Amino acid sequence: MLAFDRVDGLAWKQSDLGIDGVVLHRAGMGRIDGEGDQDPPGGWQPFSLQSDTGFTIGNDT
């Protein structure tokens, strides 16, 4: 997943979310929630990211 700002371009990159796909469920104030397929087929694992840094929240992937 890539995040861009309006001034400098690429703000952050998070590449460890899924091997075979990523689905975003929610993006809001300070947080992005979704699932990544870590062990295809069907190995979907939830993740939450800080929207300003791309760092994972909690013990998610």
Coordinates of C-alpha atoms in Angstrom, one line a residue:
M1 CA 0.0 0.0 0.0
L2 CA 1.2 3.5 -0.8
A3 CA 0.2 6.8 0.6
F4 CA 0.8 10.1 -1.0
D5 CA 0.6 13.7 0.3
R6 CA -0.3 16.7 -1.8
V7 CA 3.1 18.4 -1.5
D8 CA 6.0 15.9 -1.5
G9 CA 4.5 12.8 -3.2
L10 CA 5.1 9.5 -1.6
A11 CA 4.6 9.7 2.2
W12 CA 5.0 6.0 3.1
K13 CA 5.0 2.5 1.7
Q14 CA 3.8 -0.7 3.5
S15 CA 4.6 -3.9 1.6
D16 CA 4.0 -6.6 4.2
L17 CA 0.2 -6.7 4.1
G18 CA -0.5 -9.7 1.9
I19 CA 1.1 -12.1 -0.6
D20 CA -1.9 -12.6 -2.9
G21 CA -4.1 -9.6 -2.3
V22 CA -5.3 -6.9 0.0
V23 CA -8.8 -5.7 0.8
L24 CA -9.4 -2.4 2.5
H25 CA -12.5 -2.2 4.8
R26 CA -12.2 1.2 6.5
A27 CA -10.1 4.4 6.3
G28 CA -10.7 7.1 8.8
M29 CA -9.1 9.5 11.2
G30 CA -5.7 8.1 11.9
R31 CA -6.4 4.5 11.0
I32 CA -6.7 2.1 8.0
D33 CA -8.3 -1.4 8.5
G34 CA -8.2 -4.2 6.1
E35 CA -7.2 -7.8 5.4
G36 CA -4.3 -9.4 3.5
D37 CA -4.1 -12.9 2.1
Q38 CA -0.9 -14.2 3.8
D39 CA -1.3 -17.9 3.0
P40 CA -3.2 -18.4 -0.3
P41 CA -5.8 -19.6 -0.8
G42 CA -7.9 -18.3 2.0
G43 CA -5.3 -17.2 4.5
W44 CA -6.8 -13.8 5.1
Q45 CA -5.4 -11.9 8.1
P46 CA -6.7 -8.6 9.5
F47 CA -4.4 -5.6 9.7
S48 CA -4.7 -2.0 11.0
L49 CA -2.3 0.8 10.0
Q50 CA -1.6 4.3 11.3
S51 CA -2.7 6.4 8.4
D52 CA 0.0 9.0 8.8
T53 CA 3.0 6.6 9.0
G54 CA 1.8 3.2 7.6
F55 CA 3.0 1.5 10.8
T56 CA 1.0 -1.5 11.9
I57 CA -1.2 -1.1 15.0
G58 CA -1.3 -3.9 17.6
N59 CA -0.1 -7.4 16.8
D60 CA -1.5 -7.4 13.3
T61 CA 0.6 -8.3 10.3

